[in-house]
């Protein structure tokens, strides 16, 4: 469609987008309100006067929230490192090495993504219970990696396919080992893919809920997603505080989105699932 | 899944050198692949098999702690398949999934058609829409709880301002409204995802078809009916399947908004399984429920791929 449309459709589309994102605005606006404004009727659409009290007094002060944020950071970083270590060589092998079973392995990694987290979380609880991995970062990182690794391989493989075989051949002629070619040539050439996978994995693990709920029975180990769920009961009607925590939980997504949007959108449509 | 991927404009891939190259055919090549395969086998396939076996055992708290579960054959399945609560959850799951998928794909199609127009700032608008999908589910579920709050929620304020409701409606506490609320919240996150997949499909339709149709005097509505929708059908089917798979297994949105309540009105299959496991420690019952939870999308996917093959043959 090359015909340029009038301004009308652009305005309509902008209006649709803004209306669609009202929940996001409301989260932000609520988080900036003092408590008495929460109960105003009709609700005040703009938080004036705005206050950051919910952030300073709850998000960065409440011990449960702070610990939850810290736990989630550890789990998300751990999951990202584990996933990259395991998935990057595999994606390289599936794209550029002479091996058999490429199609079935790829199929397996693709199919595995439709498995519900709860199907893994319940048996993992029993298995981890015996292995002493319940209430441990190791357990939570492994659980998060279970669905992250196959997704990472599926997303990364096309990036390694873009590394020309001639370049790898040249490295071989120059006496490079396969591992050397992987580490010094193929991987640096696939940095956009690595960034995409790292960000997607981090965000997924950061917001993950089911494994956190099932595998962290001790409050001290709970990720922020589980802590946030509990705040509803603990804070009662202090919605400004709950929304402030929500904003902070959403923040990495928004940041990634602003700065790395191009990578993420491509990666998302490639993998086409969210756990 | 493959359909969707191939429908979007392909990333530049060096087809000329697509033949895998290794130094030589050797076992050490498999060392690159081995960690991922072993990891997935250990963290996905093993728990999955473990869960399947638990469905044929009697597993309570004692067995979880000490092991040594007894095999009971098909007893668990027989119990569940004759139990009203199981079928209730199954039915709620199907209803919730069907309506959420219909809303998401229907809404996503509308959004895709809109955002496929040559708009100003189109890329930015599309990206902003995706924010709803990318937000962690805990966040969106919590925001929807607050929006739907009976006393101070924005939804009630808006609805009473235009005179649609009178007084406070406690959406999440009413059996008839809770499922609607949870479904709408789910569709809100899912529709932008459907939009992105369908947009990829729309971009795969050759522009020359529309030109030809215009020359023949086809109006926009006719172009939509006779070109866009038929040619978008494969991508639409794939989108429906992906959205079904995603929604059918959704646990967090429902759990966070209603916890399966009130009175089981939103008790989907994943919630049922979780409760059986962590409230009653009946891991065998939970294993049956989760196995059914997995079996439904698997069967649907098989049917989908069979229908694809059928279409290819024609």
XYZ file of C-alpha atoms in Angstrom:
589
model
C 0.000 0.000 0.000
C 1.904 2.985 -1.214
C -0.985 5.423 -1.157
C -0.373 7.907 1.629
C -3.280 8.060 3.996
C -4.564 11.181 5.607
C -3.602 12.185 9.089
C -6.875 10.663 10.242
C -5.621 7.080 10.475
C -2.418 8.137 12.172
C -4.397 9.958 14.829
C -6.721 6.985 15.217
C -3.801 4.564 15.596
C -2.123 6.816 18.147
C -5.366 7.033 20.111
C -5.768 3.246 20.052
C -2.236 2.808 21.356
C -2.671 5.339 24.146
C -5.985 3.844 25.256
C -4.515 0.363 25.112
C -1.698 1.390 27.417
C -3.904 3.056 30.043
C -3.148 0.197 32.480
C 0.567 0.966 32.177
C -0.042 4.667 32.758
C -2.300 3.906 35.702
C 0.391 1.754 37.296
C 2.888 4.612 37.020
C 0.407 7.294 38.120
C -0.755 5.285 41.123
C 2.809 4.657 42.243
C 3.325 8.434 42.470
C 0.286 9.137 44.618
C 0.095 9.558 48.368
C -2.225 7.069 50.053
C -5.184 9.436 50.531
C -5.285 10.112 46.788
C -5.779 6.400 46.138
C -9.194 6.630 47.749
C -10.276 9.795 45.946
C -13.588 9.520 44.153
C -13.677 10.103 41.264
C -10.049 8.954 40.910
C -7.523 11.657 40.125
C -6.219 10.985 36.665
C -2.978 12.893 37.154
C -1.004 12.421 40.365
C -0.689 16.018 41.553
C 1.029 16.572 43.896
C 3.228 13.624 43.006
C 5.347 11.884 45.589
C 8.080 9.291 45.368
C 7.414 8.141 48.931
C 6.321 4.689 47.770
C 9.705 4.248 46.151
C 11.881 5.631 48.905
C 9.919 4.144 51.795
C 8.860 0.808 50.344
C 10.737 -0.285 47.233
C 14.153 0.613 48.569
C 13.358 0.252 52.252
C 10.995 -2.652 52.870
C 13.284 -5.594 53.719
C 11.084 -8.155 51.933
C 10.958 -6.118 48.746
C 14.685 -5.360 48.750
C 15.535 -9.008 49.344
C 13.114 -10.089 46.609
C 14.714 -7.713 44.123
C 18.151 -8.980 45.064
C 17.084 -12.620 44.781
C 15.573 -12.008 41.369
C 18.724 -10.246 40.205
C 20.845 -13.205 41.297
C 18.482 -15.723 39.700
C 18.210 -13.770 36.459
C 21.959 -13.202 36.102
C 22.672 -16.822 36.996
C 20.121 -18.095 34.499
C 21.538 -15.861 31.780
C 25.107 -17.032 32.356
C 24.088 -20.688 32.497
C 21.943 -20.372 29.387
C 24.651 -18.662 27.354
C 27.292 -21.195 28.421
C 25.122 -24.130 27.419
C 23.193 -22.763 24.452
C 25.843 -20.841 22.490
C 28.086 -23.829 21.645
C 25.008 -25.913 20.858
C 23.607 -23.294 18.495
C 27.006 -23.063 16.792
C 27.174 -26.841 16.396
C 23.652 -27.038 15.004
C 24.401 -24.268 12.504
C 27.963 -24.820 11.431
C 29.354 -28.233 12.375
C 29.079 -31.499 10.536
C 26.906 -33.469 12.902
C 23.894 -35.719 12.612
C 20.487 -35.345 14.261
C 20.324 -31.592 13.613
C 16.659 -31.675 12.624
C 15.430 -33.859 15.514
C 17.383 -31.856 18.101
C 16.009 -28.578 16.754
C 12.524 -30.065 16.717
C 12.955 -31.176 20.323
C 14.090 -27.710 21.415
C 11.171 -26.119 19.585
C 8.534 -28.500 20.953
C 9.863 -28.335 24.510
C 8.824 -24.677 24.635
C 5.149 -25.485 24.721
C 5.514 -27.374 27.978
C 3.734 -25.525 30.796
C 6.053 -24.386 33.599
C 3.743 -26.010 36.119
C 4.391 -29.412 34.473
C 8.064 -28.990 35.304
C 7.693 -27.140 38.595
C 5.720 -29.891 40.342
C 8.046 -32.833 39.588
C 11.043 -30.533 40.120
C 9.778 -29.825 43.612
C 9.827 -33.544 44.417
C 13.173 -34.163 42.691
C 14.834 -31.040 44.125
C 13.457 -31.842 47.558
C 15.486 -35.063 47.599
C 18.526 -33.405 46.041
C 18.466 -30.520 48.529
C 17.873 -27.972 45.781
C 14.576 -26.538 47.032
C 15.165 -23.052 48.454
C 18.495 -22.671 46.713
C 19.655 -20.302 43.999
C 21.123 -23.277 42.135
C 17.713 -24.948 42.011
C 15.930 -21.823 40.820
C 18.592 -21.111 38.211
C 18.455 -24.665 36.870
C 14.652 -24.536 36.745
C 14.677 -21.231 34.878
C 17.321 -22.563 32.518
C 15.163 -25.561 31.619
C 12.954 -23.536 29.304
C 15.499 -20.793 28.554
C 18.183 -23.031 27.026
C 16.037 -24.549 24.257
C 14.609 -21.129 23.379
C 18.114 -19.644 23.308
C 19.366 -22.330 20.916
C 16.434 -21.790 18.582
C 16.983 -18.023 18.553
C 20.781 -18.206 18.233
C 21.112 -20.754 15.448
C 20.079 -18.365 12.621
C 22.747 -15.909 13.771
C 25.450 -18.554 13.461
C 24.048 -19.478 10.054
C 24.926 -15.969 8.886
C 28.605 -16.576 9.664
C 29.963 -17.531 6.226
C 31.441 -21.011 6.085
C 34.326 -19.576 4.047
C 35.472 -17.549 7.022
C 35.532 -20.619 9.226
C 37.346 -22.543 6.496
C 39.954 -19.801 6.304
C 40.474 -20.022 10.046
C 40.944 -23.763 9.704
C 43.520 -23.306 6.978
C 45.354 -20.958 9.318
C 45.518 -23.736 11.898
C 42.626 -22.776 14.138
C 40.889 -25.560 16.058
C 37.112 -25.916 15.838
C 36.870 -24.473 19.316
C 39.156 -21.615 18.332
C 37.041 -20.863 15.277
C 33.928 -20.933 17.460
C 35.357 -18.719 20.173
C 37.373 -16.243 18.122
C 35.425 -15.992 14.892
C 31.864 -17.313 14.992
C 30.955 -15.946 18.424
C 32.208 -12.376 17.889
C 30.344 -12.314 14.577
C 27.131 -13.311 16.350
C 27.160 -10.661 19.055
C 23.717 -9.264 18.142
C 22.312 -12.742 18.660
C 24.091 -13.121 21.983
C 22.723 -9.788 23.175
C 19.208 -10.753 22.123
C 19.373 -14.085 23.894
C 20.957 -12.644 27.014
C 18.312 -9.947 27.316
C 15.378 -12.270 26.642
C 16.701 -14.837 29.106
C 17.347 -12.225 31.772
C 13.885 -10.671 31.430
C 12.173 -14.045 31.416
C 13.937 -15.157 34.584
C 13.476 -11.754 36.205
C 9.698 -11.889 35.903
C 9.340 -15.658 36.321
C 6.682 -16.682 38.801
C 5.771 -20.382 38.756
C 9.207 -21.816 39.588
C 9.703 -19.165 42.239
C 6.385 -20.035 43.827
C 6.929 -23.789 43.798
C 10.658 -24.062 44.455
C 11.234 -21.230 46.955
C 9.146 -22.162 49.964
C 11.402 -20.175 52.267
C 10.527 -16.478 52.158
C 14.201 -15.563 52.234
C 14.673 -17.189 48.818
C 11.613 -15.817 47.067
C 12.076 -13.835 43.870
C 10.429 -10.416 43.612
C 7.564 -11.812 41.524
C 6.456 -13.997 44.425
C 7.058 -11.219 46.960
C 4.966 -8.868 44.827
C 2.116 -11.371 44.753
C 2.236 -11.542 48.549
C 2.183 -7.749 48.932
C -1.470 -7.688 47.980
C -2.303 -9.374 51.222
C 0.433 -7.804 53.304
C -0.196 -4.232 52.178
C -3.986 -4.450 51.998
C -5.177 -1.410 50.106
C -1.809 0.345 49.818
C -2.053 0.199 46.061
C 0.451 3.024 45.607
C 3.136 0.865 47.224
C 2.094 -2.238 45.291
C 2.216 -0.264 42.032
C 5.622 1.209 42.882
C 7.012 -2.301 43.311
C 5.299 -3.290 40.050
C 6.971 -0.396 38.252
C 10.382 -1.470 39.495
C 9.698 -5.082 38.448
C 8.652 -3.834 35.015
C 11.623 -1.470 34.740
C 14.183 -3.876 33.206
C 11.646 -4.748 30.517
C 11.035 -1.096 29.722
C 14.749 -0.296 29.670
C 15.580 -3.249 27.453
C 12.701 -2.271 25.294
C 13.829 1.315 24.851
C 17.456 0.523 24.179
C 17.352 -2.873 22.515
C 13.951 -2.909 20.915
C 15.172 -3.958 17.498
C 16.963 -7.025 18.857
C 14.163 -8.118 21.111
C 11.324 -7.885 18.641
C 13.277 -9.922 16.102
C 14.141 -12.491 18.730
C 10.605 -12.739 20.020
C 9.055 -13.461 16.664
C 11.809 -16.003 16.055
C 11.090 -17.950 19.204
C 7.410 -17.079 19.140
C 6.680 -18.165 22.704
C 6.785 -16.842 26.193
C 6.824 -19.436 28.920
C 5.769 -22.255 14.451
C 7.732 -22.800 11.283
C 5.002 -21.177 9.236
C 5.184 -18.034 11.276
C 8.926 -17.817 11.098
C 9.038 -18.275 7.362
C 6.260 -15.781 6.791
C 8.215 -12.868 8.133
C 10.825 -11.232 5.938
C 13.828 -13.462 6.233
C 16.954 -12.247 7.907
C 19.786 -12.199 5.385
C 21.154 -15.724 5.456
C 24.047 -16.876 3.324
C 22.247 -19.636 1.523
C 25.259 -20.322 -0.619
C 27.166 -21.676 2.345
C 24.321 -23.296 4.213
C 26.060 -26.679 4.101
C 27.393 -27.360 7.563
C 31.148 -27.182 7.643
C 33.311 -28.690 10.311
C 36.988 -29.269 10.472
C 36.363 -32.923 9.913
C 33.675 -35.406 10.679
C 34.516 -36.147 14.283
C 33.044 -36.956 17.618
C 34.439 -33.771 19.116
C 31.825 -31.824 17.131
C 29.210 -33.385 19.352
C 30.922 -31.959 22.417
C 29.522 -28.544 21.443
C 26.005 -29.922 21.402
C 26.250 -32.323 24.319
C 25.863 -29.888 27.252
C 22.603 -28.469 25.882
C 21.158 -31.882 25.074
C 22.152 -33.297 28.450
C 20.812 -30.219 30.223
C 17.451 -30.329 28.456
C 17.225 -34.073 28.989
C 17.899 -33.627 32.697
C 15.775 -30.565 33.376
C 12.875 -31.050 30.968
C 12.563 -34.640 29.792
C 13.433 -36.254 33.126
C 10.958 -34.185 35.206
C 8.345 -34.731 32.510
C 8.863 -38.494 32.649
C 9.006 -38.379 36.439
C 5.668 -36.583 36.460
C 4.149 -39.092 34.067
C 5.232 -41.964 36.329
C 3.845 -40.183 39.395
C 0.463 -40.266 37.716
C 0.501 -44.054 38.036
C 1.688 -44.029 41.637
C 0.251 -43.119 44.998
C 2.242 -40.031 45.992
C 1.483 -38.124 49.180
C 3.588 -36.131 51.590
C 5.313 -39.253 53.007
C 6.402 -40.411 49.550
C 7.682 -36.966 48.630
C 9.937 -36.920 51.654
C 10.965 -40.591 51.803
C 10.384 -41.871 48.284
C 9.094 -45.406 47.749
C 5.811 -44.583 46.034
C 3.542 -47.540 45.267
C 2.274 -48.194 41.746
C -1.495 -48.099 41.477
C -1.961 -48.494 37.746
C -4.710 -46.366 36.298
C -6.406 -45.668 39.637
C -5.513 -41.967 39.680
C -6.828 -41.482 36.170
C -10.002 -43.418 36.980
C -10.526 -41.280 40.107
C -9.961 -38.013 38.308
C -11.993 -38.840 35.230
C -14.996 -39.602 37.456
C -14.508 -36.529 39.633
C -16.654 -33.470 39.086
C -14.006 -31.003 40.242
C -11.503 -32.227 37.649
C -13.985 -31.832 34.800
C -15.088 -28.485 36.194
C -11.483 -27.242 35.991
C -11.077 -28.741 32.549
C -14.223 -26.950 31.375
C -13.173 -23.632 32.921
C -9.784 -23.999 31.239
C -11.365 -24.604 27.834
C -13.823 -21.731 28.208
C -11.161 -19.324 29.459
C -8.755 -20.333 26.702
C -11.307 -20.262 23.887
C -12.606 -16.796 24.741
C -9.174 -15.313 25.492
C -7.774 -16.691 22.223
C -10.770 -15.440 20.225
C -10.412 -11.969 21.756
C -6.643 -11.918 21.305
C -6.536 -13.124 17.723
C -9.610 -11.114 16.724
C -8.255 -8.011 18.413
C -4.762 -8.773 17.160
C -6.063 -8.975 13.598
C -7.745 -5.606 13.939
C -4.590 -4.113 15.383
C -2.434 -5.717 12.697
C -4.626 -4.296 9.915
C -4.486 -0.873 11.547
C -0.743 -0.898 12.136
C -0.086 -2.213 8.647
C -1.329 1.084 7.210
C 1.330 3.652 6.289
C 0.972 5.625 9.516
C 3.126 8.288 11.025
C 5.397 6.855 13.713
C 4.151 3.378 12.877
C 7.163 1.497 14.200
C 7.066 3.343 17.509
C 3.341 2.700 17.927
C 3.764 -1.003 17.179
C 6.582 -1.222 19.678
C 4.539 0.555 22.338
C 1.701 -1.930 21.859
C 4.139 -4.764 22.448
C 4.845 -3.383 25.904
C 1.587 -4.966 27.102
C 2.890 -8.358 26.025
C 6.397 -7.878 27.381
C 5.427 -6.772 30.887
C 6.069 -9.521 33.425
C 2.775 -11.315 34.078
C 2.999 -10.584 37.795
C 2.987 -6.912 36.935
C 0.099 -6.949 34.478
C -1.977 -9.218 36.728
C -1.426 -6.866 39.665
C -2.270 -3.806 37.611
C -5.494 -5.435 36.454
C -6.388 -6.296 40.037
C -6.024 -2.648 40.885
C -7.924 -1.468 37.795
C -10.782 -3.838 38.678
C -10.787 -2.985 42.378
C -14.379 -2.769 43.564
C -14.168 0.399 45.645
C -11.474 2.527 44.017
C -10.736 0.867 40.683
C -10.447 2.869 37.487
C -12.702 0.496 35.540
C -15.622 1.046 37.896
C -15.023 4.791 37.881
C -15.065 4.849 34.086
C -18.118 2.607 33.795
C -20.159 4.565 36.316
C -19.095 7.855 34.727
C -20.771 6.785 31.487
C -23.680 5.285 33.413
C -23.079 1.624 32.593
C -22.947 0.524 36.210
C -24.447 1.871 39.366
C -22.393 1.516 42.525
C -19.383 -0.695 43.171
C -18.900 -3.891 41.210
C -16.471 -6.303 42.827
C -15.380 -7.971 39.617
C -12.931 -10.427 41.074
C -15.190 -11.443 43.966
C -18.239 -12.268 41.854
C -18.395 -15.779 40.401
C -20.058 -14.550 37.207
C -17.645 -11.655 36.610
C -14.310 -13.072 37.775
C -13.798 -15.323 34.764
C -14.670 -12.475 32.415
C -12.176 -10.213 34.180
C -9.369 -12.764 34.067
C -10.096 -13.491 30.412
C -9.986 -9.810 29.466
C -6.721 -9.301 31.349
C -5.208 -12.284 29.539
C -6.386 -11.049 26.149
C -4.917 -7.634 26.911
C -1.430 -9.117 27.177
C -1.881 -11.609 24.343
C -3.441 -9.451 21.607
C -0.234 -7.485 20.845
C 1.613 -10.786 20.489
C -1.020 -11.983 18.002
C -0.720 -8.617 16.284
C 3.029 -9.028 15.707
C 2.616 -12.506 14.241
C -0.255 -11.388 12.001
C 1.652 -8.279 10.900
C 4.451 -10.548 9.717
C 1.839 -12.456 7.749
C 0.350 -9.300 6.258
C 3.762 -8.172 5.092
C 4.162 -11.468 3.274
C 1.187 -10.758 1.011
C 2.446 -9.392 -2.323
C 1.427 -5.775 -2.900
C 0.847 -6.502 -6.584
C -2.289 -8.450 -5.660
C -3.803 -5.322 -4.143
C -2.797 -3.262 -7.163
C -4.449 -5.750 -9.487
C -7.570 -5.752 -7.321
C -7.699 -1.963 -7.327
C -7.428 -1.852 -11.081
C -10.357 -4.281 -11.190
C -12.271 -1.837 -9.014
C -12.238 -3.778 -5.744
C -12.995 -1.595 -2.751
C -10.978 -1.887 0.482
C -13.576 -4.118 2.150
C -13.585 -6.431 -0.849
C -9.777 -6.527 -0.865
C -9.882 -7.529 2.783
C -12.460 -10.224 2.137
C -10.953 -11.745 -1.002
C -7.210 -11.140 -0.672
C -6.073 -10.364 2.852
C -8.105 -12.852 4.863
C -7.656 -15.881 2.574
C -3.925 -15.294 2.167
C -3.520 -14.662 5.876
C -5.214 -17.950 6.752
C -2.043 -20.028 7.336
C -0.542 -17.397 9.623
C -3.879 -16.946 11.398
C -4.085 -20.673 12.081
C -0.530 -20.726 13.442
C -1.323 -17.696 15.597
C -4.462 -19.364 16.935
C -2.450 -22.453 17.831
C 0.329 -20.508 19.562
C -2.158 -18.403 21.502
C -4.063 -21.522 22.527
C -0.881 -23.210 23.748
C 0.067 -20.093 25.687
C -3.330 -19.477 27.273
C -4.200 -23.074 28.097
C -1.126 -23.337 30.303
C -1.447 -19.866 31.867
C -1.060 -20.088 35.596
C 0.218 -16.795 36.968
C -2.413 -14.388 35.624
C -5.273 -16.435 37.042
C -3.473 -17.349 40.243
C -2.560 -13.740 40.969
C -5.906 -12.199 40.092
C -8.316 -14.639 41.706
C -6.348 -17.626 43.003
C -8.918 -19.794 41.209
C -11.823 -18.281 43.118
C -14.359 -17.157 43.988
C -15.696 -20.595 44.780
C -13.735 -22.233 41.965
C -15.222 -19.945 39.303
C -11.787 -19.388 37.737
C -10.179 -22.669 38.746
C -8.383 -23.623 35.557
C -6.495 -26.892 35.178
C -3.062 -25.468 36.140
C -4.564 -23.916 39.287
C -6.266 -27.205 40.117
C -2.955 -29.066 39.697
C -1.083 -26.567 41.861
C -3.676 -26.773 44.623
C -3.728 -30.541 44.612
C 0.048 -30.561 44.928
C 0.738 -27.772 47.382
C -2.452 -27.591 49.421
C -3.266 -31.289 49.702
C 0.144 -32.765 48.769
C -1.595 -35.107 46.332
C 1.200 -35.040 43.789
C -0.296 -38.044 42.018
C -3.527 -36.166 41.333
C -1.528 -33.120 40.228
C 0.465 -35.360 37.892
C -2.735 -36.550 36.213
C -3.989 -32.967 35.850
C -0.713 -31.667 34.405
C -0.474 -34.621 32.033
C -3.910 -33.742 30.655
C -2.803 -30.106 30.590
C 0.059 -31.088 28.290
C -1.853 -33.659 26.258
C -4.439 -31.191 24.944
C -2.023 -28.759 23.206
C 0.092 -31.681 21.988
C -2.918 -33.283 20.313
C -3.974 -29.941 18.889
C -0.478 -29.351 17.485
C -0.434 -32.804 15.896
C -3.794 -32.121 14.283
C -2.447 -28.780 13.068
C 0.644 -30.289 11.482
C -1.437 -33.042 9.900
C -3.749 -30.451 8.365
C -0.687 -28.583 7.042
C 0.525 -31.715 5.329
C -2.963 -32.262 3.941
C -2.957 -28.771 2.444
C 0.473 -29.293 0.925
C -0.695 -32.430 -0.841
C -3.652 -30.698 -2.448
